[in-house]
PDB file of C-alpha atoms in Angstrom:
ATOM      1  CA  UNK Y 403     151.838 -16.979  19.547  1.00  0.00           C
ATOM      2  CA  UNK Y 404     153.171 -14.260  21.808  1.00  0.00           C
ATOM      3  CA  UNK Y 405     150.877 -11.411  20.108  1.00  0.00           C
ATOM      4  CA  UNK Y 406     147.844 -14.212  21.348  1.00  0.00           C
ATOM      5  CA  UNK Y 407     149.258 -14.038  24.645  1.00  0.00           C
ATOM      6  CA  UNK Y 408     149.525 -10.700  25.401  1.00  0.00           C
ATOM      7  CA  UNK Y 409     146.023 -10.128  23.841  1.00  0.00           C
ATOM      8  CA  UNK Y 410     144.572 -12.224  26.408  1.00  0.00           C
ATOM      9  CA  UNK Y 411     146.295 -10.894  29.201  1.00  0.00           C
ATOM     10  CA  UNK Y 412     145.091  -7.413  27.958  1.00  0.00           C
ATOM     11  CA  UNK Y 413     141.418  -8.454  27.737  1.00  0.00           C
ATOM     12  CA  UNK Y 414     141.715 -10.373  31.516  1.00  0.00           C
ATOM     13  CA  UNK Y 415     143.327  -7.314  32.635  1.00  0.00           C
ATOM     14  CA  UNK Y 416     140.841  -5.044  31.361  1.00  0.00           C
ATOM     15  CA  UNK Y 417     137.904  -7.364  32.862  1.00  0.00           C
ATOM     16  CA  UNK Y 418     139.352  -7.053  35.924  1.00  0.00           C
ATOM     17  CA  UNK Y 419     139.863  -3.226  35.721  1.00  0.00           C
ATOM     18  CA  UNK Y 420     136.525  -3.314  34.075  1.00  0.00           C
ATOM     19  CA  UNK Y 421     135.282  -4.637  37.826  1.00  0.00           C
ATOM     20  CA  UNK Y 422     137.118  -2.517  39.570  1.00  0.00           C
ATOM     21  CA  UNK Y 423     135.482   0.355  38.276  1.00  0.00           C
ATOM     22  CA  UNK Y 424     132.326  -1.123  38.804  1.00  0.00           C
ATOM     23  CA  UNK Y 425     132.952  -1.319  42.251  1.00  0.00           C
ATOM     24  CA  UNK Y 426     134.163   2.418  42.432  1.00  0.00           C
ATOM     25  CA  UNK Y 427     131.474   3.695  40.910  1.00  0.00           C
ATOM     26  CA  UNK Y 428     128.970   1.560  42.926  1.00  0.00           C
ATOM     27  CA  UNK Y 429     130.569   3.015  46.058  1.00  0.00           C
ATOM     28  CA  UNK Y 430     129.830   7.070  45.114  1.00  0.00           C
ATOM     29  CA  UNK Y 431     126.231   6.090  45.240  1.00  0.00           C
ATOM     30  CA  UNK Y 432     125.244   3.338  47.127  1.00  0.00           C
ATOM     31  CA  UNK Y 433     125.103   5.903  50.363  1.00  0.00           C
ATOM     32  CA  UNK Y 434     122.519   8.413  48.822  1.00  0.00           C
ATOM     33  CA  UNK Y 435     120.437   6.006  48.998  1.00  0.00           C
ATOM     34  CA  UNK Y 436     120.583   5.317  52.890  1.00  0.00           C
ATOM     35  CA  UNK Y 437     121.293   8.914  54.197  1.00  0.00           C
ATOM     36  CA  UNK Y 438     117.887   9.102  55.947  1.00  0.00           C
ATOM     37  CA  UNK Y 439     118.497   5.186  57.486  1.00  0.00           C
ATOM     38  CA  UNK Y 440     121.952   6.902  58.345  1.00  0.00           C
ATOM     39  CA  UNK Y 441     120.411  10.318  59.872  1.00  0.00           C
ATOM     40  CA  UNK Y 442     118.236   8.528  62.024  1.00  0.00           C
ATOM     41  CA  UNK Y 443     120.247   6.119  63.708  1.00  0.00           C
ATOM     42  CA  UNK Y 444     122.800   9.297  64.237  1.00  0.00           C
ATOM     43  CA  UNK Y 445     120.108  11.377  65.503  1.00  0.00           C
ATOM     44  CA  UNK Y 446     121.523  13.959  62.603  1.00  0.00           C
ATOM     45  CA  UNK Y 447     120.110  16.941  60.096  1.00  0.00           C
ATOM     46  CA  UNK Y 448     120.380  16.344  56.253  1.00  0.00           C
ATOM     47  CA  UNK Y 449     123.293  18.717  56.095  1.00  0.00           C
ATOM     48  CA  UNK Y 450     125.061  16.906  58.859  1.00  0.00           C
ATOM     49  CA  UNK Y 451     124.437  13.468  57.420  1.00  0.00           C
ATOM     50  CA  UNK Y 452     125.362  14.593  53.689  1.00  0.00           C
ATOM     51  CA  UNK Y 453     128.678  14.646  54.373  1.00  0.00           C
ATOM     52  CA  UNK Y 454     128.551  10.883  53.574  1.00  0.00           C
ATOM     53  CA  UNK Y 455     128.258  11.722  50.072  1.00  0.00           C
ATOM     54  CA  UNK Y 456     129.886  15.572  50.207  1.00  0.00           C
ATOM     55  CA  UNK Y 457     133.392  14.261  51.262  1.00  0.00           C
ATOM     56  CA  UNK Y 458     133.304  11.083  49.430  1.00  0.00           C
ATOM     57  CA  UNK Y 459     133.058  12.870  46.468  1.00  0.00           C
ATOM     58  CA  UNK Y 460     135.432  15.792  47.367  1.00  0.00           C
ATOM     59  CA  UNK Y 461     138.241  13.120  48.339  1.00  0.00           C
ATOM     60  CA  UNK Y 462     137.398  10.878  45.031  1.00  0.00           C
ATOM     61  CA  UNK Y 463     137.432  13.838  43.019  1.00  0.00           C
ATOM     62  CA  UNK Y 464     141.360  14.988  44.757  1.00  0.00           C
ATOM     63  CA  UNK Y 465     142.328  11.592  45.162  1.00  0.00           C
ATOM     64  CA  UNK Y 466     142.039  10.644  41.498  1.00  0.00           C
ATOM     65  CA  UNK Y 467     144.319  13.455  40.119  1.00  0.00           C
ATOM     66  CA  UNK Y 468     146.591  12.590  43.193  1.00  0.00           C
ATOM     67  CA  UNK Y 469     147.201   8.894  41.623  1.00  0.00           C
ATOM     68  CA  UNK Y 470     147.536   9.605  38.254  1.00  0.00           C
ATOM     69  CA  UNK Y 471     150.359  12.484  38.840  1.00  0.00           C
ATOM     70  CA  UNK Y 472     151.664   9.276  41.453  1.00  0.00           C
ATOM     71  CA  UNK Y 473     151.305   6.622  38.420  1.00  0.00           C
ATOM     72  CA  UNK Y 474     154.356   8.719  36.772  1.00  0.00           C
ATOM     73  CA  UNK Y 475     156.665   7.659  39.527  1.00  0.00           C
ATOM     74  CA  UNK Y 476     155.057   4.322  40.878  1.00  0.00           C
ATOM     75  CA  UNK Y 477     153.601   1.078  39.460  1.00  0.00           C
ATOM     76  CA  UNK Y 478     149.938   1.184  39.099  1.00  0.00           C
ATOM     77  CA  UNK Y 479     149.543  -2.276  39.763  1.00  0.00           C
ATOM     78  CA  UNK Y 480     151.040  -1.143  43.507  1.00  0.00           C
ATOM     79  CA  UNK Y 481     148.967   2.115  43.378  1.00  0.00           C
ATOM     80  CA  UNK Y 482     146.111   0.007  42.411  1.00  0.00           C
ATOM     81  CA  UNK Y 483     146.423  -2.579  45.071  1.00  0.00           C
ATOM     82  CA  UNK Y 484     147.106   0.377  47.786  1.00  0.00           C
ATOM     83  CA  UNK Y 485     143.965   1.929  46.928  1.00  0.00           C
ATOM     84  CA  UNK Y 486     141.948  -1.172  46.934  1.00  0.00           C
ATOM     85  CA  UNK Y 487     143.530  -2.384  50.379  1.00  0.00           C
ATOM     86  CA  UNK Y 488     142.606   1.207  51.462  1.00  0.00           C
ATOM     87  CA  UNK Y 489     139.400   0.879  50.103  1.00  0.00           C
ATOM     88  CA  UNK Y 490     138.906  -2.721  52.089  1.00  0.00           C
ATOM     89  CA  UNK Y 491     139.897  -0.855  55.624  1.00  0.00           C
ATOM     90  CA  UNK Y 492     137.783   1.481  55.017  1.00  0.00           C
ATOM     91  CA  UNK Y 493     135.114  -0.434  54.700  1.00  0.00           C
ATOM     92  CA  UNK Y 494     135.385  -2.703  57.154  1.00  0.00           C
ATOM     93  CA  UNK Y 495     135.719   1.101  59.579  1.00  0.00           C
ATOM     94  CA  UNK Y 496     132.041   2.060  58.140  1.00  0.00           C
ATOM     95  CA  UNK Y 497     130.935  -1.532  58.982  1.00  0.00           C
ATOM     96  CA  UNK Y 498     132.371  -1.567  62.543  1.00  0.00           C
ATOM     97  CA  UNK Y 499     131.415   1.925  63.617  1.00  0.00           C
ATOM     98  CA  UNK Y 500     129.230   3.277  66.552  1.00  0.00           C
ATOM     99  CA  UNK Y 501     129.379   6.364  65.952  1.00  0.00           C
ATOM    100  CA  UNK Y 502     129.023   8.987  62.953  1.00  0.00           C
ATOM    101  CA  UNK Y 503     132.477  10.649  62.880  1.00  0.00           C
ATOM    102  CA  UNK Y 504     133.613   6.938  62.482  1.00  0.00           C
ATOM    103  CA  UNK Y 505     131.669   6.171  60.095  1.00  0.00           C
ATOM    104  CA  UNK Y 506     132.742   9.179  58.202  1.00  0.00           C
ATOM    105  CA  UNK Y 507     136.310   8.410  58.675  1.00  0.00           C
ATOM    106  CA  UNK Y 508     135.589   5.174  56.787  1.00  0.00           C
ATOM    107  CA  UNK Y 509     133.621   6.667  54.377  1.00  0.00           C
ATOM    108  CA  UNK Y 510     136.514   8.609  53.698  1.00  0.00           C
ATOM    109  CA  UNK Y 511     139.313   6.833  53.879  1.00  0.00           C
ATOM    110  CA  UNK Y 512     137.186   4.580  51.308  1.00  0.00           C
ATOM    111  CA  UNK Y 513     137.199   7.371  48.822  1.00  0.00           C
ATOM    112  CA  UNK Y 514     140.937   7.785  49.225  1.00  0.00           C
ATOM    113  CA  UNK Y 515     140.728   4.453  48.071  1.00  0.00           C
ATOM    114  CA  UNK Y 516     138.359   3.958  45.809  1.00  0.00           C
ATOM    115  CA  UNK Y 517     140.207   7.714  43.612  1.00  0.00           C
ATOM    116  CA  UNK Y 518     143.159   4.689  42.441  1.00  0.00           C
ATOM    117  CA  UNK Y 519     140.807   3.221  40.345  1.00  0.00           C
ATOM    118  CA  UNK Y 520     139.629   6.308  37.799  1.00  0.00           C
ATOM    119  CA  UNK Y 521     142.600   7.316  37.984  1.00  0.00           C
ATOM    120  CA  UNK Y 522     144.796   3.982  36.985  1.00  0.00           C
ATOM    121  CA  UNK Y 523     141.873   3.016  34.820  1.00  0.00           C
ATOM    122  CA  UNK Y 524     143.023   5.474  32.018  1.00  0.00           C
ATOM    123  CA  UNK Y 525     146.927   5.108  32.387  1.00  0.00           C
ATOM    124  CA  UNK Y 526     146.410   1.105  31.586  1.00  0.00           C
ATOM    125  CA  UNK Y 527     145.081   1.033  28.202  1.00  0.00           C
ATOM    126  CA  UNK Y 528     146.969   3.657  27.319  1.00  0.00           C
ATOM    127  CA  UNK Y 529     150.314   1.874  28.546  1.00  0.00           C
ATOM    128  CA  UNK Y 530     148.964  -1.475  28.576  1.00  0.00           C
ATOM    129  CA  UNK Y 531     147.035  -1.867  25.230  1.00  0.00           C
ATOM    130  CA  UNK Y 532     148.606  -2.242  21.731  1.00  0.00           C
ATOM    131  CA  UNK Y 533     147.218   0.961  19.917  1.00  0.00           C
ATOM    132  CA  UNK Y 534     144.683  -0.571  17.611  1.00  0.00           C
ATOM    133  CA  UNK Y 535     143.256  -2.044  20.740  1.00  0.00           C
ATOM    134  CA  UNK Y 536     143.174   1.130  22.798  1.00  0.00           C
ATOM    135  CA  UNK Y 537     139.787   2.362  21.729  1.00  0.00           C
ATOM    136  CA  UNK Y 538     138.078  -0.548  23.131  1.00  0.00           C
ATOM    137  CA  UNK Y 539     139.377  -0.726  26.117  1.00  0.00           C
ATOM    138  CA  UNK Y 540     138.973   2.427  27.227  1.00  0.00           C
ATOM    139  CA  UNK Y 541     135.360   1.447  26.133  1.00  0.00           C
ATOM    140  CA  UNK Y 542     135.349  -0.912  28.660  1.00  0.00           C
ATOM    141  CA  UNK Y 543     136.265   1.266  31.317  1.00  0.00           C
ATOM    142  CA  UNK Y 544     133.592   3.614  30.342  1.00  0.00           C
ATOM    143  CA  UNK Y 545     130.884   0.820  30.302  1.00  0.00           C
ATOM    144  CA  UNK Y 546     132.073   0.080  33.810  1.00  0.00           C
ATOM    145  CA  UNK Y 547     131.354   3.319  35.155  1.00  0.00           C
ATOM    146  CA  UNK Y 548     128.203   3.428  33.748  1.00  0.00           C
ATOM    147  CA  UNK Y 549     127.580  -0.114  35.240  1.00  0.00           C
ATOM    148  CA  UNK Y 550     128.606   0.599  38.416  1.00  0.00           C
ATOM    149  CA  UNK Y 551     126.295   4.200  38.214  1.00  0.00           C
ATOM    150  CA  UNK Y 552     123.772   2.328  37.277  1.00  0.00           C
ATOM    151  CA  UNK Y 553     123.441  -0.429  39.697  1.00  0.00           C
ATOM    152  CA  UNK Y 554     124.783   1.097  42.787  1.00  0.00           C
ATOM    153  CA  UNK Y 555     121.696   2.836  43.868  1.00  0.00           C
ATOM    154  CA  UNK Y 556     119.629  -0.415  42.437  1.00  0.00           C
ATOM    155  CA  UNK Y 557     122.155  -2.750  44.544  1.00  0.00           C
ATOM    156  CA  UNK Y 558     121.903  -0.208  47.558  1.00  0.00           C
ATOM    157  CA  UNK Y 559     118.057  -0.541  47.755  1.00  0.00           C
ATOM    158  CA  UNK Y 560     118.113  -4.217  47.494  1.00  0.00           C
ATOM    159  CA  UNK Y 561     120.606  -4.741  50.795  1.00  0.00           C
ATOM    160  CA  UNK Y 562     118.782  -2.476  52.938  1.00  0.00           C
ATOM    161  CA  UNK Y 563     115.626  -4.040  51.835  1.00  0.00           C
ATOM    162  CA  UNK Y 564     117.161  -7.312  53.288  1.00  0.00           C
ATOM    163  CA  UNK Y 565     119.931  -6.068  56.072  1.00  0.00           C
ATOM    164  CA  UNK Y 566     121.373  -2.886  58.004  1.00  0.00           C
ATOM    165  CA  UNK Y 567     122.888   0.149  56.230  1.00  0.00           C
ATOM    166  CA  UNK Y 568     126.331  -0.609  57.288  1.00  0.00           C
ATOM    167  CA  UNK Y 569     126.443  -3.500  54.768  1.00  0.00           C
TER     168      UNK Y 569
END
């Protein structure tokens, strides 16, 4: 009875990490697709305005290895819910701004965020999973990058089809 349990705490867990990722993965590329929308109402170049993308990906990239050396001395449910609070602020920074250095500082300070998810994504099956489970849930994970790859520019092209960049 406890075995069934744990199993389906493992598979909610991974559905919800399985989300996450989505999310995280959505985020990387939802902005190529409204640089130009972004350049205009900045008056900016392309190389100016790419740093939407440049620095997400920079920080992501850093921020990632920077959680999983911190998962060996904190919980990664806490770095987890640090990272998605993070995420949340700076989001709600990109929505509010007037400005492009704004904007970029919540663009950025949603990567920061957004890195605790790759990065926890692995250490959870791995600590979380009974070995002959493992496999497949760090299947999952890998179908929700691809998900998230996948529908970010998709999802990106539908909102500013309907409303402003900022959402």
């Amino acid at each position: 009875m406890e075995k069934e349990v744990q199993q389906q705490t493992g598979k909610k867990l991974m559905l919800i990490l399985m989300f996450t990722l989505i999310i995280s993965a959505m985020s990387g590329l939802m902005f190529n697709i409204v640089l130009p929308d972004i350049s205009k109402e900045f008056n900016l170049s392309i190389s100016q305005v790419s740093w939407f993308s440049s620095a997400y990906a920079l920080i992501y990239a850093i921020g990632s290895v920077t959680y999983g050396k911190l998962a060996d001395s904190y919980k990664l449910k806490n770095l987890l819910t640090f990272g998605l609070i993070l995420f949340a602020i700076g989001s709600l920074v990109g929505l509010i701004s007037q400005t492009f250095w704004l904007a970029l500082v919540g663009r950025c300070l949603q990567a920061m965020g957004a890195a605790a998810i790759p990065a926890t994504a692995m250490l959870i099956p791995v600590r979380y999973i009974a070995p002959d489970r493992r496999g497949s849930a760090l299947g999952m994970a890998a179908v929700g990058l691809a998900i998230g790859s996948a529908l970010g520019p998709v999802i990106s092209a539908l909102i500013v089809g309907v409303a402003h960049w900022r959402w």
